[in-house]
PDB file of C-alpha atoms in Angstrom:
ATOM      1  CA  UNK M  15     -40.787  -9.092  -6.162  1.00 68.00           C
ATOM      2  CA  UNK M  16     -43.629  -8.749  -8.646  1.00 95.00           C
ATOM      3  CA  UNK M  17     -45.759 -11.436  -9.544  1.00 97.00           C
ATOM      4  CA  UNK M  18     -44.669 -11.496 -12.633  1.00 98.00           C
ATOM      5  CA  UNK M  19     -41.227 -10.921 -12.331  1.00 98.00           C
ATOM      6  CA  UNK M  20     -39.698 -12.304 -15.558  1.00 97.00           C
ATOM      7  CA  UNK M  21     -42.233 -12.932 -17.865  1.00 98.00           C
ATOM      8  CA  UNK M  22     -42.729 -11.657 -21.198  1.00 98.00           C
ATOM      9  CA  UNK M  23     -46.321 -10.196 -21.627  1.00 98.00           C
ATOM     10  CA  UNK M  24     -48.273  -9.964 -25.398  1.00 98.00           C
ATOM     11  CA  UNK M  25     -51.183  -7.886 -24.647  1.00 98.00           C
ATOM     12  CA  UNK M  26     -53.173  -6.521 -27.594  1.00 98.00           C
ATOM     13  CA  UNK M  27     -55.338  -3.640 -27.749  1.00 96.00           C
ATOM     14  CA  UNK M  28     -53.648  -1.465 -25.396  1.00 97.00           C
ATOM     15  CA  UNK M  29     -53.846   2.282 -26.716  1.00 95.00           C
ATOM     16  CA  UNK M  30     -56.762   2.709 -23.998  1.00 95.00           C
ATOM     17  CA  UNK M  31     -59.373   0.797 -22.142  1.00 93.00           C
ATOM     18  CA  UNK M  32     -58.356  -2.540 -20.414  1.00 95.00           C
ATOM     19  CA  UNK M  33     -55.769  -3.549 -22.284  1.00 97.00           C
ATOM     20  CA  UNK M  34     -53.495  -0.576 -21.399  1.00 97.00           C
ATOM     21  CA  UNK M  35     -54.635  -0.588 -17.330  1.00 97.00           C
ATOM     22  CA  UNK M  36     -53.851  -4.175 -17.800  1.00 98.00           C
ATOM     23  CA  UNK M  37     -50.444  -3.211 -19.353  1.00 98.00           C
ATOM     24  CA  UNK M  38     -49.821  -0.785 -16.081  1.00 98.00           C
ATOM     25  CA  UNK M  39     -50.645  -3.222 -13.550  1.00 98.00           C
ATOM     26  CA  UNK M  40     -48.048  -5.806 -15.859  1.00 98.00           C
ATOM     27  CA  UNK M  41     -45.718  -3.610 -15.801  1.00 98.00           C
ATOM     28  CA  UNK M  42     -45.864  -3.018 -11.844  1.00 98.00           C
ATOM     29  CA  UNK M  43     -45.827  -6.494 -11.451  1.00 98.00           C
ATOM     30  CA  UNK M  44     -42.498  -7.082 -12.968  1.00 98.00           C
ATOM     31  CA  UNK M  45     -43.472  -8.318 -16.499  1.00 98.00           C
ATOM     32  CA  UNK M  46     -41.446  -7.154 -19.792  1.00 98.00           C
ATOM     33  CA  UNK M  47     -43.941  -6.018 -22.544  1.00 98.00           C
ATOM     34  CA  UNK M  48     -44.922  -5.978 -25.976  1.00 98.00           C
ATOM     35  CA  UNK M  49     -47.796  -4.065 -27.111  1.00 98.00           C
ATOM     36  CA  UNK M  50     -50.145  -3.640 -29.933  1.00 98.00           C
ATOM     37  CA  UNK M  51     -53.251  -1.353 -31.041  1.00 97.00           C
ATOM     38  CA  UNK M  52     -54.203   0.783 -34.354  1.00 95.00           C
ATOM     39  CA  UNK M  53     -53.246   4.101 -33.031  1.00 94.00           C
ATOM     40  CA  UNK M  54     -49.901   5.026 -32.721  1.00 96.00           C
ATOM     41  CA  UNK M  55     -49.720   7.963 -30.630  1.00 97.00           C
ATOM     42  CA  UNK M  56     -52.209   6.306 -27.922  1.00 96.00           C
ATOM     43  CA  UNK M  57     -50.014   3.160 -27.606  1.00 98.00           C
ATOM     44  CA  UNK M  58     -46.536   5.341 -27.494  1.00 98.00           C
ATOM     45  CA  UNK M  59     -48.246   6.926 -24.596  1.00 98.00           C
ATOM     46  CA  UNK M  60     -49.245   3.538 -23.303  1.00 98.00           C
ATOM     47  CA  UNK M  61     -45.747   2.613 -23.644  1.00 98.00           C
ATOM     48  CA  UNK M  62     -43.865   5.622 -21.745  1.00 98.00           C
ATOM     49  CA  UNK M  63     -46.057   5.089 -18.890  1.00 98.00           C
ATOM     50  CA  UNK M  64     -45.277   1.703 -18.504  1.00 98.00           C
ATOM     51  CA  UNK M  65     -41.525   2.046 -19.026  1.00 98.00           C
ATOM     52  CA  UNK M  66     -41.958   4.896 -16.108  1.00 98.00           C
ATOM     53  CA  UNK M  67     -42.836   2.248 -14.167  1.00 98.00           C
ATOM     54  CA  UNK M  68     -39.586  -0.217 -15.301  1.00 97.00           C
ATOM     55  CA  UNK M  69     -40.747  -2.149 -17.858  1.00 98.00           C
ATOM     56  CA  UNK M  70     -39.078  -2.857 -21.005  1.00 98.00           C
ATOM     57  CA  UNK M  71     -41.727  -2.477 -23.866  1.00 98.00           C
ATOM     58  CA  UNK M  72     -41.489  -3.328 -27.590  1.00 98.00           C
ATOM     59  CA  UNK M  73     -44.777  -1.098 -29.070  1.00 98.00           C
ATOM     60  CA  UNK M  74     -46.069  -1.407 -32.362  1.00 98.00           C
ATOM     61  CA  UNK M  75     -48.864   0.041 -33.699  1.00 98.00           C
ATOM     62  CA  UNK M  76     -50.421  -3.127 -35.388  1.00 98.00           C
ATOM     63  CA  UNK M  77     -54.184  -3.640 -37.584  1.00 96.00           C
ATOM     64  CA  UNK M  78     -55.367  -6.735 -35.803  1.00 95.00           C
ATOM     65  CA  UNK M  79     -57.039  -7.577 -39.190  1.00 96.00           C
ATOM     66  CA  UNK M  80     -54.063  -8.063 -41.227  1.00 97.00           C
ATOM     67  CA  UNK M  81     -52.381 -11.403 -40.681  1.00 97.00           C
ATOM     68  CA  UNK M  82     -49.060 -10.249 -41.949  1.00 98.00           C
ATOM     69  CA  UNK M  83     -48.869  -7.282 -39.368  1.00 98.00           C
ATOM     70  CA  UNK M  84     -49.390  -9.920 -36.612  1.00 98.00           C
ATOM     71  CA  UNK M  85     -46.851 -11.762 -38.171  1.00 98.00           C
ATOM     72  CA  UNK M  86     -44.127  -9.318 -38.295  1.00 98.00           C
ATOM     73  CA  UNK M  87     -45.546  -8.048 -34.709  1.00 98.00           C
ATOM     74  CA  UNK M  88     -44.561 -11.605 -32.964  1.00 98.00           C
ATOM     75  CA  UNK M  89     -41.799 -11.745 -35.449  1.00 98.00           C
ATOM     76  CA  UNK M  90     -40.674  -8.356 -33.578  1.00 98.00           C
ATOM     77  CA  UNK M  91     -41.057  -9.905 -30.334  1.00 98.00           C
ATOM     78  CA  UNK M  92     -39.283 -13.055 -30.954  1.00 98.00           C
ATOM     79  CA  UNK M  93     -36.652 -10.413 -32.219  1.00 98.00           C
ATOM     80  CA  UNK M  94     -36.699  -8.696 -29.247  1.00 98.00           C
ATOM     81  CA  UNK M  95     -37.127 -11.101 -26.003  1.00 98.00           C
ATOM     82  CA  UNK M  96     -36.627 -14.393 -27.138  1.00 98.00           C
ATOM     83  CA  UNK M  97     -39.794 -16.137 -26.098  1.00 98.00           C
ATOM     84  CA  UNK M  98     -43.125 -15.412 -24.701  1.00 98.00           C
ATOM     85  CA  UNK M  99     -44.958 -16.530 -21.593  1.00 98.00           C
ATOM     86  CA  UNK M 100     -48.140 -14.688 -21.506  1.00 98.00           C
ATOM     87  CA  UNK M 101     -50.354 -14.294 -24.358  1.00 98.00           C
ATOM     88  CA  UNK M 102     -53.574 -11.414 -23.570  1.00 98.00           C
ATOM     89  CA  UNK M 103     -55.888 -11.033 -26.269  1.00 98.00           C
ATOM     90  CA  UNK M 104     -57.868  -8.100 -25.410  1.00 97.00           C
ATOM     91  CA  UNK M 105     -58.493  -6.418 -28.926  1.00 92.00           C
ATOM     92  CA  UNK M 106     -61.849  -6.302 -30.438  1.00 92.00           C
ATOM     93  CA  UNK M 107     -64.000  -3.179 -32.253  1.00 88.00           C
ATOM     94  CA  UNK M 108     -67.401  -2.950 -31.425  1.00 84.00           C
ATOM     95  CA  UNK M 109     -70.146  -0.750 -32.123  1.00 79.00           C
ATOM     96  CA  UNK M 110     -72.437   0.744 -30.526  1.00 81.00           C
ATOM     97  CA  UNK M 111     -75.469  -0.745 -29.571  1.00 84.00           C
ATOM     98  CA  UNK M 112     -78.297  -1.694 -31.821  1.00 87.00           C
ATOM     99  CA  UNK M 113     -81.110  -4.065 -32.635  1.00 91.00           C
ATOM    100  CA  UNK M 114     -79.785  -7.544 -34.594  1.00 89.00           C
ATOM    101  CA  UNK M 115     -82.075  -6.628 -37.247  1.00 92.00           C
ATOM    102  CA  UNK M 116     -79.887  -3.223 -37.879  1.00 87.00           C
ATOM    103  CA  UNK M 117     -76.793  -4.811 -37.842  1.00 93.00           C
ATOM    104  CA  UNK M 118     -74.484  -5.083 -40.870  1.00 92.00           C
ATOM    105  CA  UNK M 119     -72.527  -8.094 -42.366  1.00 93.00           C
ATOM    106  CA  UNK M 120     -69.946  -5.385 -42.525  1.00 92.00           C
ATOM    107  CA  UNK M 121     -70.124  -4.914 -38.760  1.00 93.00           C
ATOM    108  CA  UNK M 122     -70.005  -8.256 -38.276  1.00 91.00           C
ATOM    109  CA  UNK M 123     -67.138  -8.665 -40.081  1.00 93.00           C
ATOM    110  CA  UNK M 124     -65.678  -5.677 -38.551  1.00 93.00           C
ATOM    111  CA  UNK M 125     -65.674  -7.094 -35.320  1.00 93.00           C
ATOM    112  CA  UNK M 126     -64.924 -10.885 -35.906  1.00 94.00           C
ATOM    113  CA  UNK M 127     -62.360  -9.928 -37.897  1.00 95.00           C
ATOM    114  CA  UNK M 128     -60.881  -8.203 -34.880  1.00 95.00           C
ATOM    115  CA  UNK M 129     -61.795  -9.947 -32.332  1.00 96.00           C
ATOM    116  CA  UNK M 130     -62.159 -14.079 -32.831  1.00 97.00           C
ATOM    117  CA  UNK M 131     -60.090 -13.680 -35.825  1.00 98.00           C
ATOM    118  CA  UNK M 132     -57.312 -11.977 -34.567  1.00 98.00           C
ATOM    119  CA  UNK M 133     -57.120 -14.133 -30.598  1.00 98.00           C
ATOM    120  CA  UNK M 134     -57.084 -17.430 -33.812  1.00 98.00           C
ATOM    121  CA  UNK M 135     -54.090 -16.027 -35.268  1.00 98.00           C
ATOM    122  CA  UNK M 136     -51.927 -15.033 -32.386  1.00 98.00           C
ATOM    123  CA  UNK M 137     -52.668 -18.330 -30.015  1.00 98.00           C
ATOM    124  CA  UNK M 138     -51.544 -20.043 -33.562  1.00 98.00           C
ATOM    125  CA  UNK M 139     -48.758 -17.736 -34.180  1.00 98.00           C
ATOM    126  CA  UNK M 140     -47.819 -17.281 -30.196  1.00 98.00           C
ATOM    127  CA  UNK M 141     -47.543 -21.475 -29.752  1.00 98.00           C
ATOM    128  CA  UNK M 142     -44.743 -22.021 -31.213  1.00 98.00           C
ATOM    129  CA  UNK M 143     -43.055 -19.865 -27.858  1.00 98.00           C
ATOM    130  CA  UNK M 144     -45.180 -20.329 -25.410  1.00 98.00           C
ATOM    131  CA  UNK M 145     -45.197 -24.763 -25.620  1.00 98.00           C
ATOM    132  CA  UNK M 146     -42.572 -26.188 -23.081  1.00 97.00           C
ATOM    133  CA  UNK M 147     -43.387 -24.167 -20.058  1.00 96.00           C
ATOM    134  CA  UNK M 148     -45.798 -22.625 -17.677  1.00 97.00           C
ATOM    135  CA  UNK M 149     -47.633 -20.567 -19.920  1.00 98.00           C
ATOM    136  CA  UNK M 150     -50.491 -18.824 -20.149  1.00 98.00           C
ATOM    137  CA  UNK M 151     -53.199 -17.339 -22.605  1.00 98.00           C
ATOM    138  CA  UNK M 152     -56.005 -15.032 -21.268  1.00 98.00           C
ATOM    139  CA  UNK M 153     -58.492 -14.608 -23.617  1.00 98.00           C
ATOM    140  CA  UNK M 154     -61.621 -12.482 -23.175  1.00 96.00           C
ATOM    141  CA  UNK M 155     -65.712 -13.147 -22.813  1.00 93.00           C
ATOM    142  CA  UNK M 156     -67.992 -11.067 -22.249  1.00 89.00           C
ATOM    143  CA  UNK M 157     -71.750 -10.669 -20.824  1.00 82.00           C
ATOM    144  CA  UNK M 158     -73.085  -9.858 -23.364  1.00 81.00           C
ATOM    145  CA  UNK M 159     -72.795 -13.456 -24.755  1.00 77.00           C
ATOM    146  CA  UNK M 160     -73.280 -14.896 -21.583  1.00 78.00           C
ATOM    147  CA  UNK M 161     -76.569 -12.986 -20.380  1.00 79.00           C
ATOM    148  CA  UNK M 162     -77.492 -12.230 -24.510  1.00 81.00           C
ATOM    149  CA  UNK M 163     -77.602  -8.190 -23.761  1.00 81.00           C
ATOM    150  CA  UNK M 164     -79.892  -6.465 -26.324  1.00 82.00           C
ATOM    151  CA  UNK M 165     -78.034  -4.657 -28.523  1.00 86.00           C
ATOM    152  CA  UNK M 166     -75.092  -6.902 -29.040  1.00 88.00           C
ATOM    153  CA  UNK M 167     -75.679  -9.601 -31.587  1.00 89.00           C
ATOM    154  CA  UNK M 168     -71.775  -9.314 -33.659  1.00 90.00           C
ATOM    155  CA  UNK M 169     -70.090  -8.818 -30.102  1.00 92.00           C
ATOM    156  CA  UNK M 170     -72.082 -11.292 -28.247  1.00 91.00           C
ATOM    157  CA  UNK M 171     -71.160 -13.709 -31.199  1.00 93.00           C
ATOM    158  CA  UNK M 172     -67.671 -12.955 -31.403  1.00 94.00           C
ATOM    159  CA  UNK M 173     -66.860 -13.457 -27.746  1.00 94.00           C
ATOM    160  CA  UNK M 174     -69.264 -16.914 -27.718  1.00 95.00           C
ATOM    161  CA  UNK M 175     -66.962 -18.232 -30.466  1.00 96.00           C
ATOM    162  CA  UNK M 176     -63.516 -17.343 -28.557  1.00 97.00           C
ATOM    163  CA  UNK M 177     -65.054 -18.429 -25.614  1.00 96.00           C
ATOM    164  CA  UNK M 178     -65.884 -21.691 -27.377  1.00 97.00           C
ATOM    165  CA  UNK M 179     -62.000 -21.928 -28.811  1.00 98.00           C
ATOM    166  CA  UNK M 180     -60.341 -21.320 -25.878  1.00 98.00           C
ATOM    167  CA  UNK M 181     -61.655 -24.315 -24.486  1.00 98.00           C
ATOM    168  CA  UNK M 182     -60.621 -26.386 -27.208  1.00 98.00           C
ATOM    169  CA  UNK M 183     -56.968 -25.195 -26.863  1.00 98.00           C
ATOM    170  CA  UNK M 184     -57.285 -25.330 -23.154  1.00 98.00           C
ATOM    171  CA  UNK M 185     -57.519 -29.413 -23.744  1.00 98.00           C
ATOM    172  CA  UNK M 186     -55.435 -29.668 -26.767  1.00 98.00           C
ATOM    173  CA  UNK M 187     -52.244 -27.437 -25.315  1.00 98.00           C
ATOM    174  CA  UNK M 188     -52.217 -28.531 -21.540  1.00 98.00           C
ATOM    175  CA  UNK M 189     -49.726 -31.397 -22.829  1.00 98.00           C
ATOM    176  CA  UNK M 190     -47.555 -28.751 -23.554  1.00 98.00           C
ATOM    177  CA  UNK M 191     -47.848 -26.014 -20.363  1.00 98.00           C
ATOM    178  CA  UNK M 192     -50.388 -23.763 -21.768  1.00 98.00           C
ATOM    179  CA  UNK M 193     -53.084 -22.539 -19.685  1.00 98.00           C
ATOM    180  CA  UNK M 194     -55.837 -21.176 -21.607  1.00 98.00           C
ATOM    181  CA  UNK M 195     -58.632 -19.012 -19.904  1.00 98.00           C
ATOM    182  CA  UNK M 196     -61.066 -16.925 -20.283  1.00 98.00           C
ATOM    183  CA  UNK M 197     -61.742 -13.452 -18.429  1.00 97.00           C
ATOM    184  CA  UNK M 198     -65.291 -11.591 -18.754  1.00 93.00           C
ATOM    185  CA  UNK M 199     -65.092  -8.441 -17.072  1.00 92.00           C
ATOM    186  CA  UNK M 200     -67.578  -5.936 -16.311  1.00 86.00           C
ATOM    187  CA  UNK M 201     -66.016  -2.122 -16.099  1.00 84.00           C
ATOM    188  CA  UNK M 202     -66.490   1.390 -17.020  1.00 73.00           C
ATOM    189  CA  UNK M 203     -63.274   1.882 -18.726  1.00 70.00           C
ATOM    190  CA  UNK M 204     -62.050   5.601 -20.133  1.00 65.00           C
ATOM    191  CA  UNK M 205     -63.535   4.882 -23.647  1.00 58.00           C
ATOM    192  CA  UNK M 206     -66.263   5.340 -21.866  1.00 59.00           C
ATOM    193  CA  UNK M 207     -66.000   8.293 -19.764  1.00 55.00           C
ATOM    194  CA  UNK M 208     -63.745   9.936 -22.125  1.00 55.00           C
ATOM    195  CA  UNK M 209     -65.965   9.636 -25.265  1.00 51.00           C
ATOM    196  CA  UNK M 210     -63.113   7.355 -26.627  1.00 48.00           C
ATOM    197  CA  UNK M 211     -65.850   5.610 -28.304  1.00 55.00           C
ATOM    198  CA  UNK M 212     -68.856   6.632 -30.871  1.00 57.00           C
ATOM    199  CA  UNK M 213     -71.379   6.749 -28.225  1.00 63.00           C
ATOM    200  CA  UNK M 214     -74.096   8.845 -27.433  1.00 71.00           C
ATOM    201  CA  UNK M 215     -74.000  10.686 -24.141  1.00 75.00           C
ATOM    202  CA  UNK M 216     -77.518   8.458 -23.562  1.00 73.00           C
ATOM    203  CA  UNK M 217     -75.590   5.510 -24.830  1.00 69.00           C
ATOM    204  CA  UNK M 218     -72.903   6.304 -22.357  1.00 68.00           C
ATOM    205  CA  UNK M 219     -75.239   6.671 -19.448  1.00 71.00           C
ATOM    206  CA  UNK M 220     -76.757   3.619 -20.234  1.00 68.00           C
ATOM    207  CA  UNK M 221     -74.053   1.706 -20.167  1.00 69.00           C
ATOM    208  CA  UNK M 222     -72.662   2.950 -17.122  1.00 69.00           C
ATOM    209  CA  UNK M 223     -76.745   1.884 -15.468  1.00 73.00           C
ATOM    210  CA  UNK M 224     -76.172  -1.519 -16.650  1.00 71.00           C
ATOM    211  CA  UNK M 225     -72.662  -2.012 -15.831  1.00 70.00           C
ATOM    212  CA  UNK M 226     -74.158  -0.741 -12.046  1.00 75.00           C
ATOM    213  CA  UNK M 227     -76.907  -3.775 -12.346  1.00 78.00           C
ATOM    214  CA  UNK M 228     -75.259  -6.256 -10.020  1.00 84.00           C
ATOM    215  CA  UNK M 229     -75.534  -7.120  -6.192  1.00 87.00           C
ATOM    216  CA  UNK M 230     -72.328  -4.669  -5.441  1.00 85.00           C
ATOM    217  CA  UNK M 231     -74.395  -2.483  -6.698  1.00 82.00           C
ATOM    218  CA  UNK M 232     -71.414  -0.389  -8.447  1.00 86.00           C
ATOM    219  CA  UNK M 233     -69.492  -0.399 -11.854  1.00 83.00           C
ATOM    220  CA  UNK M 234     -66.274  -2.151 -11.767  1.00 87.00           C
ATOM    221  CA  UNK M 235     -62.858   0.095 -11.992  1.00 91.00           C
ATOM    222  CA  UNK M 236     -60.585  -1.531 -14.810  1.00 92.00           C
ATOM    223  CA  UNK M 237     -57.715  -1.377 -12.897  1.00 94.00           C
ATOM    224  CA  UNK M 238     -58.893  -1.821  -9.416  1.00 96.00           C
ATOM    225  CA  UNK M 239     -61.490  -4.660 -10.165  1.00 95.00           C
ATOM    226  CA  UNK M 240     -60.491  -5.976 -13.419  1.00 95.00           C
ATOM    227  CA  UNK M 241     -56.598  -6.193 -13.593  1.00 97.00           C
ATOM    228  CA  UNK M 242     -55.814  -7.974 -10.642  1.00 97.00           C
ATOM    229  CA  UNK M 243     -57.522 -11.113 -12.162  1.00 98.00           C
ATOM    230  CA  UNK M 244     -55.400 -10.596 -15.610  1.00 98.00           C
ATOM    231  CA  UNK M 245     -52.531 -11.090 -13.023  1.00 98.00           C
ATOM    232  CA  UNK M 246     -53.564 -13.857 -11.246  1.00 98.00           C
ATOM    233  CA  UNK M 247     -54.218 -15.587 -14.452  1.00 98.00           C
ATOM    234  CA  UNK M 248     -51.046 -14.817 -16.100  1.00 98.00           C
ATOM    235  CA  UNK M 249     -49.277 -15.487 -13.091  1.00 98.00           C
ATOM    236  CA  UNK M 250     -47.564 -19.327 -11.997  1.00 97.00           C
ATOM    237  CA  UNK M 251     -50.284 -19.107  -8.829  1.00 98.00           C
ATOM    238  CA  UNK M 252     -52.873 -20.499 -11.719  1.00 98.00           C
ATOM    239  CA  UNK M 253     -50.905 -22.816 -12.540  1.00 97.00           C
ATOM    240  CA  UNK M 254     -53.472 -25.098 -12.151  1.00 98.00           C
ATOM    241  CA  UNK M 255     -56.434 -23.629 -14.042  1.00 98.00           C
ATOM    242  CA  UNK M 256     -56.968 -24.075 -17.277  1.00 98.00           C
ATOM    243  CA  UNK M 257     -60.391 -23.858 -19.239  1.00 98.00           C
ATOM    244  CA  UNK M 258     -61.897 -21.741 -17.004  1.00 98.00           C
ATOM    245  CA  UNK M 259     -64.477 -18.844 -17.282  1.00 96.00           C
ATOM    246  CA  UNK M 260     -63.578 -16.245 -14.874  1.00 96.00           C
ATOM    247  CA  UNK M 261     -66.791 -13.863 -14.110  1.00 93.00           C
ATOM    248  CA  UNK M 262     -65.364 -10.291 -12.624  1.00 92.00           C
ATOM    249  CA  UNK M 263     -68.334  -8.236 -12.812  1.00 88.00           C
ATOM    250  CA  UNK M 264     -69.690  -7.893  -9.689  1.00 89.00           C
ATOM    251  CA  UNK M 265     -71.633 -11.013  -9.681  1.00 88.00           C
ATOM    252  CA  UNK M 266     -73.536  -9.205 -12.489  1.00 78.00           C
ATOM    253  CA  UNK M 267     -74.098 -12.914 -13.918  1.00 68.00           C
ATOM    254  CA  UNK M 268     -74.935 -14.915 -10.793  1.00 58.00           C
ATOM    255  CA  UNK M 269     -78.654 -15.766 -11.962  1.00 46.00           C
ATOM    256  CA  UNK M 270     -76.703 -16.694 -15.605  1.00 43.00           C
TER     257      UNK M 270
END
């Protein structure tokens, strides 16, 4: 038996990167999914490989922006399932890195839009399915705010602020059987290493350097490293943790 035998599993953001390993280690642990992300044919591929592995998936290729396309997305679900008992908002566009000064309101807007905005909307629009039980939200942080990495001032903001609401809900939803926590990973995921994103190959390098800064002295495999704490989370053996901050990076933050 998986450890997650009988849950149904919301994970956005899962055409690549962590939220699709996370939707592959999900779907080996027994979950039923539904998936999200802007690109179709990405997230049908996402899909196949995780019904390969047993799952049933609901895929939709949703704009994380647009409040009615989450709306019809959990409508789907709903539609589909009948409830939900894991909530993983992973979604979030970023740019590449550059000085605060250089950044954009348009950036920034880009990526709260996508990232704080959209975790706001589904935990609101997710609640309603997710109250009554042991449930759980996993919600994402990142170094970057944490350790305030050069380069990052929109991300770094974005993540602050969920990091800031998920503590809120944490206290305001625990009457109802929501766990709410908060996972910052460290990883070299394949929008790295397969130029998924606009990066430079210097940009790429030095990424992969600072994501090897840590006293493991390594990068951190998304699925190997990363995933297995997504589980635990979403899984009844945290059933006492809520609130929480989870560090996997390697202890990349341990002077933080």
């Amino acid at each position: 038996m998986g450890s997650l035998d009988g849950k149904i599993a919301v994970i956005t953001g899962c055409s690549g990167g962590l939220g699709k390993q996370i939707a592959l280690r999900f779907a080996r642990e027994g979950a039923s999914l539904a998936i999200c992300a802007r690109s179709a044919d990405k997230l049908a591929t996402t899909a196949k490989e995780c019904e390969s592995l047993g799952a049933k998936v609901l895929s939709k290729p949703v704009d994380l922006t647009d409040q009615a396309q989450l709306e019809g997305f959990v409508k789907d679900i709903i539609t589909t399932f009948g409830t939900i008992d894991v909530l993983v908002n992973n979604a979030v566009s970023i740019s590449s890195p550059h000085s605060f000064l250089d950044h954009t309101e348009e950036e920034l807007t880009t990526t709260w839009t996508s990232g704080f905005l959209a975790t706001w909307r589904m935990m609101r629009l997710c609640f309603p399915y997710l109250k009554g039980k042991s449930s759980s939200i996993i919600n994402f942080g990142s170094g970057s705010g944490d350790l305030g990495m050069e380069g990052y001032a929109a991300y770094a903001s974005t993540k602050e602020a969920i990091r800031g609401l998920s503590r809120v809900a944490a206290r305001e939803w625990g009457q109802y059987g929501i766990r709410v926590n908060i996972l910052s990973p460290s990883a070299v995921t394949e929008n790295v290493t397969a130029g998924l994103c606009a990066l430079s190959d210097a940009e790429k390098q030095y990424v992969k350097d600072s994501l090897s800064q840590n006293p493991l002295r390594r990068p951190g495999d998304p699925y190997e490293d990363i995933t297995p704490a997504a589980v635990f989370l979403a899984s009844d053996a945290s059933r006492w943790i809520t609130g929480q901050n989870l560090n996997v990076e390697g202890g990349g933050n341990i002077h933080a």
